[in-house]
Coordinates of C-alpha atoms in Angstrom, one line a residue:
M1191 CA -291.8 -13.3 -22.3
S1192 CA -289.7 -15.4 -20.1
P1193 CA -285.9 -15.2 -20.5
R1194 CA -285.9 -18.8 -21.3
F1195 CA -287.4 -18.2 -24.7
G1196 CA -284.5 -15.9 -25.9
G1197 CA -286.0 -12.6 -25.2
G1198 CA -283.4 -9.7 -25.8
G1199 CA -280.9 -12.0 -27.7
E1200 CA -280.9 -9.9 -30.8
N1201 CA -280.2 -6.7 -28.9
R1202 CA -277.3 -8.4 -27.1
A1203 CA -275.7 -9.7 -30.3
R1204 CA -276.0 -6.3 -32.0
E1205 CA -274.4 -4.6 -29.0
Q1206 CA -271.5 -7.0 -29.0
R1207 CA -270.9 -6.4 -32.7
E1208 CA -271.0 -2.6 -32.2
R1209 CA -268.6 -2.8 -29.2
S1210 CA -266.2 -4.9 -31.2
A1211 CA -266.1 -2.4 -34.1
E1212 CA -265.6 0.5 -31.6
E1213 CA -262.8 -1.3 -29.9
R1214 CA -261.1 -2.1 -33.1
E1215 CA -261.3 1.6 -34.2
R1216 CA -260.1 2.7 -30.8
A1217 CA -257.1 0.3 -31.0
Q1218 CA -256.3 1.6 -34.5
Q1219 CA -256.3 5.2 -33.2
E1220 CA -254.1 4.2 -30.3
R1221 CA -251.6 2.6 -32.7
E1222 CA -251.6 5.7 -34.9
A1223 CA -251.0 7.9 -31.8
R1224 CA -248.0 5.8 -30.7
R1225 CA -246.5 5.9 -34.2
A1226 CA -247.0 9.7 -34.4
A1227 CA -245.3 10.1 -31.1
R1228 CA -242.3 8.1 -32.2
E1229 CA -242.0 10.1 -35.5
G1230 CA -242.6 13.5 -33.7
R1231 CA -245.8 14.5 -35.5
A1232 CA -249.4 15.0 -34.8
P1233 CA -251.7 11.9 -35.2
R1234 CA -253.7 11.9 -38.4
A1235 CA -257.4 11.2 -38.6
L1236 CA -258.3 7.7 -39.6
P1237 CA -261.5 6.6 -41.5
P1238 CA -264.0 4.6 -39.5
L1239 CA -263.9 0.9 -39.8
P1240 CA -266.8 -1.0 -41.5
R1241 CA -269.2 -2.7 -39.4
E1242 CA -268.9 -6.5 -39.1
P1243 CA -271.7 -8.7 -40.3
P1244 CA -273.4 -10.7 -37.6
R1245 CA -271.9 -14.1 -36.9
A1246 CA -274.0 -17.2 -36.7
P1247 CA -274.6 -18.6 -33.2
A1248 CA -272.8 -21.8 -32.3
V1249 CA -276.0 -23.9 -31.7
A1250 CA -278.7 -24.7 -34.2
P1251 CA -282.3 -23.7 -33.2
S1252 CA -284.5 -26.3 -31.6
T1253 CA -287.5 -25.5 -33.8
P1254 CA -288.1 -27.7 -36.8
E1255 CA -288.4 -24.6 -39.0
L1256 CA -286.5 -21.4 -39.3
G1257 CA -288.1 -18.1 -39.8
R1258 CA -291.5 -18.8 -38.4
A1259 CA -292.9 -17.6 -35.1
P1260 CA -293.7 -20.2 -32.5
A1261 CA -297.3 -21.0 -31.9
P1262 CA -299.0 -19.7 -28.7
G1263 CA -298.1 -21.9 -25.9
E1264 CA -295.3 -23.7 -27.9
D1265 CA -292.1 -24.3 -25.9
V1266 CA -288.9 -23.1 -27.5
A1267 CA -285.5 -24.6 -26.6
L1268 CA -282.8 -22.0 -26.0
P1269 CA -279.1 -22.7 -25.9
P1270 CA -277.7 -23.2 -22.5
E1271 CA -276.1 -20.3 -20.7
P1272 CA -272.4 -20.2 -20.2
Q1273 CA -271.4 -21.4 -16.7
P1274 CA -268.4 -20.7 -14.7
A1275 CA -265.5 -23.1 -15.1
S1276 CA -266.1 -24.5 -11.7
E1277 CA -269.7 -25.4 -12.5
R1278 CA -269.2 -26.9 -16.0
E1279 CA -269.7 -30.6 -16.6
P1280 CA -266.5 -32.6 -17.2
S1281 CA -266.0 -34.0 -20.7
A1282 CA -265.9 -37.6 -21.6
E1283 CA -262.2 -37.7 -21.2
G1284 CA -262.4 -36.2 -17.7
A1285 CA -261.3 -32.7 -18.6
P1286 CA -263.6 -29.8 -17.7
M1287 CA -265.5 -28.0 -20.4
V1288 CA -263.8 -24.7 -20.9
A1289 CA -265.4 -21.9 -22.9
P1290 CA -263.2 -20.4 -25.6
E1291 CA -261.4 -17.3 -24.5
P1292 CA -261.9 -14.1 -26.5
V1293 CA -259.4 -13.3 -29.2
P1294 CA -258.0 -9.8 -29.5
E1295 CA -258.5 -7.7 -32.6
L1296 CA -255.3 -6.8 -34.5
E1297 CA -256.1 -4.0 -36.9
P1298 CA -253.3 -2.3 -38.7
E1299 CA -253.7 1.1 -40.3
S1300 CA -254.4 -0.3 -43.7
R1301 CA -255.7 -3.8 -43.2
P1302 CA -257.4 -5.7 -46.0
A1303 CA -261.1 -6.3 -45.6
A1304 CA -261.9 -9.2 -43.3
E1305 CA -263.2 -12.3 -44.9
V1306 CA -266.9 -12.7 -44.1
R1307 CA -268.1 -16.3 -44.0
P1308 CA -271.7 -16.8 -44.9
P1309 CA -273.7 -18.7 -42.4
P1310 CA -274.1 -22.4 -43.1
E1311 CA -277.4 -23.7 -44.4
P1312 CA -279.8 -24.1 -41.5
A1313 CA -280.7 -27.7 -40.6
P1314 CA -283.1 -28.9 -38.0
A1315 CA -281.2 -30.4 -35.1
P1316 CA -282.0 -31.2 -31.6
A1317 CA -280.5 -29.1 -28.8
A1318 CA -276.9 -29.9 -28.9
E1319 CA -274.8 -30.7 -25.9
P1320 CA -272.1 -28.2 -25.1
V1321 CA -269.0 -29.3 -27.0
P1322 CA -265.7 -28.9 -25.2
A1323 CA -263.6 -26.2 -26.7
P1324 CA -260.1 -27.2 -28.0
E1325 CA -257.4 -26.5 -25.7
P1326 CA -255.5 -23.2 -26.5
A1327 CA -252.0 -23.3 -27.9
A1328 CA -249.3 -23.3 -25.2
S1329 CA -248.1 -19.8 -25.6
T1330 CA -248.1 -16.6 -23.6
A1331 CA -250.6 -13.8 -24.2
A1332 CA -250.0 -10.2 -23.5
F1333 CA -253.0 -8.5 -21.9
V1334 CA -253.9 -4.9 -22.4
P1335 CA -256.5 -3.3 -20.1
E1336 CA -259.6 -2.1 -21.8
P1337 CA -262.2 0.5 -20.7
E1338 CA -265.1 -0.8 -18.7
P1339 CA -267.6 -2.6 -21.0
E1340 CA -271.2 -1.9 -21.0
P1341 CA -273.2 -4.4 -19.0
A1342 CA -274.3 -7.3 -21.2
A1343 CA -277.9 -8.3 -21.5
T1344 CA -279.0 -10.9 -19.0
H1345 CA -281.8 -13.4 -18.8
A1346 CA -283.7 -10.8 -16.9
D1347 CA -284.0 -8.8 -20.0
L1348 CA -285.7 -11.7 -21.9
P1349 CA -289.5 -11.9 -22.0
A1350 CA -291.3 -14.0 -19.5
H1351 CA -292.6 -17.5 -20.2
G1352 CA -295.9 -17.6 -21.9
A1353 CA -295.5 -14.4 -23.9
S1354 CA -296.8 -14.5 -27.4
S1355 CA -294.3 -15.5 -30.0
A1356 CA -295.8 -12.9 -32.3
S1357 CA -294.8 -10.2 -30.0
Y1358 CA -291.1 -11.3 -30.2
P1359 CA -290.5 -12.7 -33.6
W1360 CA -286.8 -11.8 -33.4
A1361 CA -286.2 -14.5 -30.9
F1362 CA -286.2 -17.2 -33.6
D1363 CA -284.7 -15.2 -36.5
E1364 CA -281.1 -16.0 -35.6
P1365 CA -279.8 -19.0 -37.5
Q1366 CA -278.3 -21.8 -35.6
V1367 CA -275.0 -23.2 -36.8
E1368 CA -273.2 -26.2 -35.5
E1369 CA -269.9 -25.5 -34.0
Q1370 CA -267.1 -26.3 -36.4
P1371 CA -263.9 -28.1 -35.3
P1372 CA -260.8 -26.0 -35.2
V1373 CA -259.0 -25.6 -38.5
P1374 CA -255.2 -25.6 -38.1
R1375 CA -253.4 -22.7 -39.7
P1376 CA -249.7 -22.1 -40.1
A1377 CA -248.1 -19.9 -37.5
V1378 CA -247.3 -16.4 -38.7
T1379 CA -245.0 -14.1 -36.9
S1380 CA -246.3 -10.6 -36.6
S1381 CA -244.1 -7.6 -37.4
A1382 CA -242.3 -5.8 -34.6
H1383 CA -244.4 -2.8 -35.4
D1384 CA -247.9 -4.2 -36.1
D1385 CA -249.1 -0.8 -37.1
L1386 CA -246.6 -0.6 -40.0
A1387 CA -247.2 -3.9 -41.6
G1388 CA -250.4 -5.6 -42.7
E1389 CA -251.7 -8.9 -41.3
P1390 CA -253.1 -11.9 -43.1
S1391 CA -256.8 -12.0 -43.8
W1392 CA -257.4 -14.7 -41.3
A1393 CA -256.6 -12.3 -38.5
F1394 CA -260.1 -10.9 -38.9
D1395 CA -261.9 -14.2 -38.6
A1396 CA -261.6 -14.3 -34.8
P1397 CA -264.9 -14.7 -33.0
Q1398 CA -266.4 -11.8 -31.0
R1399 CA -264.9 -11.9 -27.6
D1400 CA -266.8 -11.4 -24.4
D1401 CA -266.6 -7.9 -22.9
A1402 CA -265.8 -9.3 -19.5
A1403 CA -262.6 -11.0 -20.8
P1404 CA -259.4 -9.0 -20.9
R1405 CA -258.0 -8.0 -24.2
V1406 CA -255.3 -10.3 -25.6
V1407 CA -252.6 -9.1 -28.0
V1408 CA -251.6 -12.0 -30.3
Q1409 CA -247.9 -12.2 -31.3
G1410 CA -247.1 -14.4 -34.2
R1411 CA -249.9 -17.0 -33.8
A1412 CA -252.1 -18.3 -36.6
E1413 CA -255.8 -17.6 -36.3
A1414 CA -257.7 -20.1 -34.2
P1415 CA -261.1 -21.2 -35.3
A1416 CA -264.2 -19.5 -34.1
G1417 CA -264.7 -20.0 -30.4
V1418 CA -261.1 -21.0 -29.7
T1419 CA -258.8 -18.5 -27.9
R1420 CA -255.4 -17.6 -29.4
V1421 CA -252.7 -16.8 -26.9
A1422 CA -249.3 -15.0 -27.5
G1423 CA -246.0 -16.9 -27.9
S1424 CA -244.3 -15.0 -25.1
S1425 CA -245.0 -12.0 -22.9
L1426 CA -241.5 -10.7 -23.7
A1427 CA -241.9 -11.1 -27.5
S1428 CA -243.8 -7.9 -28.0
A1429 CA -242.3 -5.6 -30.6
A1430 CA -241.0 -2.2 -29.7
G1431 CA -243.9 0.3 -29.6
A1432 CA -246.5 -2.4 -29.2
E1433 CA -248.4 -3.1 -26.0
G1434 CA -246.6 -5.3 -23.5
P1435 CA -242.9 -5.8 -22.6
P1436 CA -240.3 -5.3 -25.5
R1437 CA -239.1 -8.3 -27.4
F1438 CA -235.6 -9.6 -26.5
G1439 CA -233.1 -8.0 -28.9
A1440 CA -235.6 -5.4 -30.2
P1441 CA -234.3 -1.8 -30.6
P1442 CA -235.1 0.6 -27.8
R1443 CA -238.6 2.1 -27.9
G1444 CA -238.9 5.6 -29.2
V1445 CA -235.3 5.7 -30.7
P1446 CA -235.1 6.1 -34.5
K1447 CA -232.7 3.9 -36.4
R1448 CA -230.8 6.8 -37.8
R1449 CA -230.0 8.1 -34.3
R1450 CA -229.0 4.6 -33.1
G1451 CA -226.5 4.4 -36.1
A1452 CA -225.0 7.8 -35.2
R1453 CA -224.5 6.6 -31.6
R1454 CA -222.7 3.5 -32.8
V1455 CA -220.4 5.6 -35.1
I1456 CA -219.6 8.0 -32.2
L1457 CA -218.9 5.0 -29.9
L1458 CA -216.5 3.5 -32.5
L1459 CA -214.7 6.8 -32.9
I1460 CA -214.3 7.2 -29.1
L1461 CA -212.9 3.6 -28.9
A1462 CA -210.5 4.3 -31.8
G1463 CA -209.3 7.5 -30.2
I1464 CA -208.7 5.7 -26.9
A1465 CA -206.7 3.0 -28.7
A1466 CA -204.6 5.6 -30.6
V1467 CA -203.8 7.5 -27.4
A1468 CA -202.8 4.2 -25.6
F1469 CA -200.5 3.2 -28.6
F1470 CA -198.9 6.7 -28.6
L1471 CA -198.2 6.6 -24.9
Y1472 CA -196.8 3.1 -25.2
R1473 CA -194.4 4.1 -27.9
L1474 CA -193.4 7.3 -26.0
Y1475 CA -192.6 5.7 -22.6
E1476 CA -191.7 2.2 -23.7
P1477 CA -192.8 0.2 -20.7
G1478 CA -190.5 -2.8 -20.1
A1479 CA -187.7 -1.6 -22.4
D1480 CA -184.2 -2.6 -21.2
G1481 CA -180.9 -0.6 -21.3
G1482 CA -179.7 -2.1 -24.6
E1483 CA -176.7 -4.2 -25.5
G1484 CA -173.3 -3.8 -27.1
R1485 CA -171.4 -0.6 -27.5
V1486 CA -171.6 2.2 -30.1
A1487 CA -169.2 5.2 -30.3
V1488 CA -171.3 8.4 -30.9
T1489 CA -169.9 11.8 -31.5
V1490 CA -172.4 14.6 -30.8
A1491 CA -171.4 17.9 -32.4
P1492 CA -171.6 21.0 -30.1
G1493 CA -174.8 23.0 -30.5
S1494 CA -176.8 20.0 -31.9
S1495 CA -180.6 20.2 -31.4
A1496 CA -182.7 17.4 -29.9
E1497 CA -184.0 16.5 -33.4
Q1498 CA -180.5 16.3 -34.8
I1499 CA -179.3 14.1 -31.9
G1500 CA -182.4 11.9 -32.2
R1501 CA -181.7 11.3 -35.9
L1502 CA -178.0 10.6 -35.1
L1503 CA -179.0 8.0 -32.5
A1504 CA -181.7 6.4 -34.7
R1505 CA -179.2 6.0 -37.6
Q1506 CA -176.7 4.2 -35.3
D1507 CA -179.5 2.0 -33.8
V1508 CA -179.2 3.4 -30.3
V1509 CA -182.9 4.4 -30.1
A1510 CA -185.9 3.1 -32.1
S1511 CA -187.4 6.5 -33.2
S1512 CA -185.9 9.9 -33.5
F1513 CA -189.3 11.5 -33.2
F1514 CA -190.2 10.0 -29.8
F1515 CA -186.6 10.6 -28.5
S1516 CA -186.7 14.3 -29.4
L1517 CA -190.2 14.5 -27.9
R1518 CA -189.0 13.0 -24.6
A1519 CA -185.9 15.3 -24.7
R1520 CA -188.2 18.4 -25.0
M1521 CA -190.5 17.1 -22.3
S1522 CA -187.5 16.6 -19.9
G1523 CA -186.3 20.2 -20.5
E1524 CA -182.7 19.3 -19.8
N1525 CA -179.7 20.2 -21.9
L1526 CA -178.1 17.4 -23.9
R1527 CA -174.3 17.4 -23.8
S1528 CA -172.0 17.0 -26.8
G1529 CA -168.8 15.2 -27.3
K1530 CA -167.8 11.6 -27.7
L1531 CA -170.1 9.1 -26.0
S1532 CA -170.1 5.4 -25.6
L1533 CA -173.8 4.2 -25.8
K1534 CA -175.5 0.9 -26.3
R1535 CA -177.7 -0.5 -29.1
G1536 CA -181.4 -0.7 -28.5
M1537 CA -181.5 1.7 -25.5
S1538 CA -184.7 3.0 -24.2
Y1539 CA -185.4 6.7 -24.5
E1540 CA -185.0 7.1 -20.8
A1541 CA -181.7 5.4 -20.7
A1542 CA -180.3 7.3 -23.6
L1543 CA -181.5 10.6 -22.1
A1544 CA -179.8 9.7 -18.8
E1545 CA -176.5 9.2 -20.6
L1546 CA -176.8 12.5 -22.6
T1547 CA -177.9 14.6 -19.6
K1548 CA -175.5 13.4 -17.0
A1549 CA -172.5 15.5 -16.2
P1550 CA -169.4 14.7 -18.3
P1551 CA -166.7 12.9 -16.4
A1552 CA -163.9 15.0 -15.0
A1553 CA -160.9 15.3 -17.2
P1554 CA -158.2 13.1 -15.9
V1555 CA -155.0 14.7 -14.7
L1556 CA -152.5 13.9 -17.5
T1557 CA -148.7 14.0 -17.4
K1558 CA -147.5 16.4 -20.0
I1559 CA -143.9 16.5 -21.4
T1560 CA -142.3 18.8 -24.0
L1561 CA -139.5 17.3 -26.0
P1562 CA -137.6 20.1 -28.0
E1563 CA -136.1 19.8 -31.5
G1564 CA -132.5 18.7 -31.7
P1565 CA -131.6 16.6 -28.6
G1566 CA -130.9 12.9 -29.0
R1567 CA -132.1 9.9 -27.1
K1568 CA -129.4 10.2 -24.3
E1569 CA -130.3 13.9 -23.7
L1570 CA -134.0 13.2 -23.6
A1571 CA -133.7 10.2 -21.2
A1572 CA -133.1 12.4 -18.1
R1573 CA -136.1 14.7 -19.0
V1574 CA -138.4 11.7 -19.5
K1575 CA -137.5 10.2 -16.1
Q1576 CA -137.9 13.5 -14.4
A1577 CA -141.5 13.8 -15.8
G1578 CA -142.5 10.6 -14.0
F1579 CA -142.6 8.1 -16.8
T1580 CA -141.8 4.5 -15.7
G1581 CA -139.2 2.4 -17.4
S1582 CA -136.0 3.2 -19.3
Y1583 CA -136.4 5.6 -22.1
L1584 CA -133.1 4.6 -23.8
K1585 CA -134.2 1.0 -23.8
A1586 CA -137.7 1.8 -25.1
S1587 CA -136.3 4.1 -27.9
R1588 CA -134.0 1.4 -29.2
S1589 CA -136.8 -0.1 -31.2
S1590 CA -140.6 0.0 -31.5
T1591 CA -143.2 -2.1 -33.2
A1592 CA -144.9 1.0 -34.4
L1593 CA -142.0 1.9 -36.8
D1594 CA -139.1 0.2 -38.6
P1595 CA -136.2 2.5 -39.5
R1596 CA -135.3 0.3 -42.4
D1597 CA -138.5 1.4 -44.2
Y1598 CA -136.7 4.8 -44.6
G1599 CA -133.4 3.4 -45.8
A1600 CA -131.6 3.0 -42.4
P1601 CA -129.2 0.1 -41.8
K1602 CA -130.4 -2.9 -39.8
S1603 CA -128.5 -1.9 -36.6
A1604 CA -130.0 1.6 -36.6
S1605 CA -131.9 2.8 -33.5
L1606 CA -134.9 5.1 -33.3
E1607 CA -132.5 8.2 -33.2
G1608 CA -134.0 10.8 -35.5
F1609 CA -137.4 9.2 -35.5
L1610 CA -138.5 10.4 -32.0
F1611 CA -140.5 13.4 -33.2
P1612 CA -140.1 16.4 -30.8
A1613 CA -143.5 17.8 -29.5
T1614 CA -145.6 18.2 -26.4
Y1615 CA -147.2 14.9 -25.3
A1616 CA -149.9 14.3 -22.6
L1617 CA -150.2 10.8 -21.1
E1618 CA -152.0 9.4 -18.1
P1619 CA -150.0 9.6 -14.8
R1620 CA -147.4 6.9 -14.3
S1621 CA -147.4 6.0 -18.0
S1622 CA -144.5 4.0 -19.3
A1623 CA -141.6 5.3 -21.4
Q1624 CA -142.5 2.8 -24.0
A1625 CA -146.0 4.5 -24.4
L1626 CA -144.2 7.8 -24.9
V1627 CA -141.9 6.4 -27.5
T1628 CA -144.9 4.8 -29.3
Q1629 CA -146.6 8.2 -29.5
Q1630 CA -143.4 9.9 -30.8
V1631 CA -142.8 7.5 -33.7
R1632 CA -146.5 7.6 -34.7
T1633 CA -146.3 11.4 -34.8
F1634 CA -143.1 11.2 -36.8
K1635 CA -144.7 9.0 -39.5
R1636 CA -147.7 11.4 -39.7
E1637 CA -145.5 14.5 -40.0
F1638 CA -142.8 13.1 -42.3
A1639 CA -145.5 12.1 -44.8
K1640 CA -146.0 15.8 -45.4
V1641 CA -142.4 16.3 -46.8
T1642 CA -141.5 16.0 -50.5
T1643 CA -138.2 14.3 -51.0
A1644 CA -138.1 14.4 -54.8
L1645 CA -135.0 16.7 -55.0
A1646 CA -133.1 14.5 -52.5
T1647 CA -133.9 11.4 -54.6
R1648 CA -132.4 13.1 -57.7
R1649 CA -129.3 13.8 -55.6
K1650 CA -129.2 10.1 -54.8
L1651 CA -130.0 10.7 -51.2
S1652 CA -132.4 8.4 -49.3
R1653 CA -135.1 9.5 -46.8
Y1654 CA -132.8 8.4 -44.1
D1655 CA -130.0 10.7 -45.5
V1656 CA -132.5 13.6 -45.5
L1657 CA -133.2 12.8 -41.8
I1658 CA -129.4 12.9 -41.0
I1659 CA -129.0 16.2 -42.8
A1660 CA -132.0 17.6 -40.9
S1661 CA -130.5 16.5 -37.5
M1662 CA -127.3 18.5 -38.4
I1663 CA -129.3 21.6 -39.5
E1664 CA -131.3 21.4 -36.2
R1665 CA -128.0 21.6 -34.3
E1666 CA -126.3 24.3 -36.4
A1667 CA -129.2 26.8 -37.2
L1668 CA -130.1 29.1 -34.4
V1669 CA -132.5 31.3 -36.5
P1670 CA -135.2 29.9 -38.9
K1671 CA -133.9 31.8 -41.9
D1672 CA -130.5 30.0 -41.8
R1673 CA -132.0 26.4 -42.1
R1674 CA -132.2 26.3 -45.9
L1675 CA -128.9 28.1 -46.3
I1676 CA -127.1 25.6 -44.1
A1677 CA -128.8 22.8 -46.1
G1678 CA -127.5 24.3 -49.3
V1679 CA -123.9 24.4 -47.9
I1680 CA -124.2 20.7 -46.9
Y1681 CA -125.4 19.7 -50.4
N1682 CA -122.7 21.8 -52.1
R1683 CA -119.9 20.2 -49.9
L1684 CA -121.3 16.7 -50.6
E1685 CA -121.2 17.3 -54.3
Q1686 CA -117.6 18.7 -54.2
G1687 CA -116.4 16.0 -51.9
M1688 CA -115.4 18.4 -49.2
P1689 CA -115.6 17.4 -45.5
L1690 CA -118.7 18.9 -43.8
G1691 CA -116.6 20.3 -40.9
I1692 CA -119.7 20.4 -38.5
D1693 CA -118.5 20.1 -34.9
A1694 CA -122.0 19.1 -33.7
T1695 CA -121.3 15.6 -35.0
I1696 CA -118.2 15.4 -32.7
R1697 CA -120.1 16.7 -29.7
F1698 CA -122.9 14.1 -30.3
E1699 CA -120.3 11.3 -30.2
L1700 CA -118.5 12.7 -27.2
E1701 CA -121.9 13.7 -25.5
N1702 CA -120.3 17.1 -25.0
F1703 CA -123.0 19.7 -25.7
S1704 CA -121.7 22.6 -23.6
R1705 CA -118.0 22.9 -23.1
P1706 CA -115.5 23.9 -25.8
L1707 CA -113.9 21.1 -27.8
R1708 CA -110.2 20.4 -27.4
E1709 CA -107.8 20.1 -30.3
S1710 CA -107.2 16.5 -29.6
E1711 CA -111.0 15.8 -29.8
L1712 CA -111.1 17.6 -33.2
K1713 CA -108.3 15.4 -34.6
R1714 CA -109.7 12.0 -33.5
D1715 CA -110.5 9.8 -36.4
T1716 CA -114.0 8.6 -35.7
P1717 CA -117.1 8.1 -38.0
Y1718 CA -118.7 11.2 -36.5
N1719 CA -115.6 13.5 -37.0
T1720 CA -116.8 15.4 -40.1
R1721 CA -113.6 17.5 -40.0
I1722 CA -111.6 14.6 -41.1
R1723 CA -114.1 12.4 -43.0
T1724 CA -116.2 13.3 -46.0
G1725 CA -119.8 12.4 -46.4
L1726 CA -122.6 12.1 -43.9
P1727 CA -122.2 10.6 -40.4
P1728 CA -123.5 7.0 -39.8
G1729 CA -126.9 8.3 -38.5
P1730 CA -128.8 11.3 -37.2
I1731 CA -127.2 13.2 -34.3
G1732 CA -130.6 14.2 -32.8
N1733 CA -134.3 14.4 -33.5
P1734 CA -135.2 17.2 -35.9
G1735 CA -138.5 18.9 -36.2
L1736 CA -140.7 19.3 -39.2
A1737 CA -139.1 22.6 -40.3
A1738 CA -135.6 21.2 -40.3
I1739 CA -136.7 18.1 -42.3
Q1740 CA -138.4 20.2 -44.9
A1741 CA -135.2 22.4 -45.3
A1742 CA -133.1 19.3 -45.6
A1743 CA -135.4 18.0 -48.4
N1744 CA -135.5 21.4 -50.2
P1745 CA -132.1 23.3 -49.7
A1746 CA -131.4 26.8 -51.0
R1747 CA -129.8 27.0 -54.4
N1748 CA -126.5 28.9 -53.9
D1749 CA -122.7 28.4 -54.1
F1750 CA -121.9 28.8 -50.4
V1751 CA -119.5 26.3 -48.9
Y1752 CA -118.6 28.2 -45.6
Y1753 CA -120.5 29.7 -42.7
V1754 CA -119.5 31.0 -39.3
V1755 CA -121.5 32.7 -36.4
K1756 CA -121.8 36.4 -36.7
P1757 CA -120.8 38.3 -33.5
C1758 CA -123.7 39.9 -31.7
E1759 CA -126.4 38.6 -34.2
N1760 CA -128.3 36.3 -31.9
G1761 CA -126.9 33.2 -33.6
A1762 CA -127.2 34.2 -37.2
H1763 CA -124.4 33.0 -39.5
A1764 CA -122.3 34.6 -42.1
F1765 CA -122.1 32.6 -45.4
S1766 CA -119.3 32.7 -48.0
S1767 CA -118.3 30.9 -51.1
T1768 CA -114.5 31.6 -50.9
N1769 CA -111.9 30.7 -48.3
E1770 CA -110.7 34.4 -48.1
K1771 CA -114.2 35.6 -47.1
F1772 CA -114.6 32.8 -44.6
L1773 CA -111.2 33.6 -42.9
R1774 CA -112.3 37.2 -42.5
D1775 CA -115.6 36.1 -40.8
V1776 CA -113.6 33.7 -38.5
A1777 CA -111.3 36.5 -37.5
A1778 CA -114.2 38.7 -36.6
Y1779 CA -115.7 35.9 -34.5
N1780 CA -112.4 35.3 -32.6
A1781 CA -111.8 39.0 -31.9
K1782 CA -115.2 39.4 -30.3
R1783 CA -114.8 36.2 -28.3
D1784 CA -111.5 37.5 -26.9
E1785 CA -113.2 40.8 -26.2
L1786 CA -115.8 39.0 -24.1
G1787 CA -113.2 37.0 -22.2
G1788 CA -113.7 33.7 -24.0
K1789 CA -117.5 33.7 -24.0
D1790 CA -119.7 32.9 -27.0
P1791 CA -119.9 36.1 -29.0
S1792 CA -123.2 35.2 -30.7
Q1793 CA -125.1 37.1 -27.9
C1794 CA -123.7 40.6 -27.2

């Protein structure tokens, strides 16, 4: 039979249906293989898909009756063959007639059964004109290459004209259905992994596509009506693992979510570690810190460790942290010096370490002077001037703002005689005599506070009287053991109203501390002549030391009222309570002096 009469049409339709089922099954197997590769397992066997029922053709038959064979010689109208786009007739609106493009099959692993629409009731109709297909939705399709399709049946395979219709009854058994207008459906977005989620039932209603057309993977588009091509929304919208480029923002292909979460945790831990190291180094080296302000006196004990020094500096606000300071000190490896330091508040660790590691300043060359116990202001003036002090010592020792003699019971006109404490002093070179006097009176106040004057107070003696008695003891006693004994003699004579008879008072007034006194000098009636006058002299006759002051405040309890130097006893005295004993001791002293040719017999 001639190809015009539809010879071979049934075979072609059956082959198209079989190829469509095979392709869907092959696509399902490919999806299972990709999923198994991502999960690291072997692909499982899948059950075969059910065969699709045949779809009704788009054009109704031209014969007035369906199901009967044409009579011999009867002409049968066949549907027109598809023509290339360039040869198609333009539509009424001027647009070319475009055949619908094939729609890809999207078969998940477990997809619900496709909805099978029964063919419409056949109705006699004349040969219909080709209806222009609705224009496809403006979206992008992702194409997947398919294996080479088998050659489709052509008109050559149809029987020739004039063949008996009884020989080819199948040529008229296919029902003819009018092409239905496209039914709009809501757009549905497919899952990122189409093999893991099901699809709506309308996904299976797509018409059979031509083998010559490339396979189209639909992404998120509703099903188009039969004969209308569905195109993808974007070529970059493919989900990970599906065919086509990955969707923007989709996770990387082949990387499980659990591994991606572990990578994020590791990245966060690395960033946190970097931030912690940066903060630690910032606190350790303090970039931009200044040298501090103000002044703080810090005393570092000898042998202190870096941690102890750091805590000391942190307590006095010199540095911000004792830990970071001690760490910087250990890193430097230098020894920290001790002693009194003048540091600033808010210093950087580097500045504080520079102060603690630099060599201590050289000790200044000081002027030292030793002032002995006993001599008065006039005797000390020459020694002070010889030591290099500037200014007049006599003038400076007249009064001082550091001490007022009246606080000790002295008269208003009293000078600082007796208050210039004897000791060794060290001052800067070319210091003034006033500076020396200030140190002497300050030392006196500190040392005199150690003396208890309760016994003198009971004897109705002031602290100034104790100082006068101490100055006489310092002049008379040549050995330490005689101090309290001489103090006892003075106290006994004062109680009995006897003149003290101490020639050192006359020497102080005459400023004669070396030559023998004359008889005329001993008979002069002056306030300091204790041979004639009773009681104490007007003031101290020198500057006593602490031992003499303590002896004057606590005299020995005895009844001695006389004493004289023992010959050849290195200055020791012989004490007596009667005049007869005293005269014998004086005779021994004079005899030895005459023997030595008038020299002092205390040293033999």
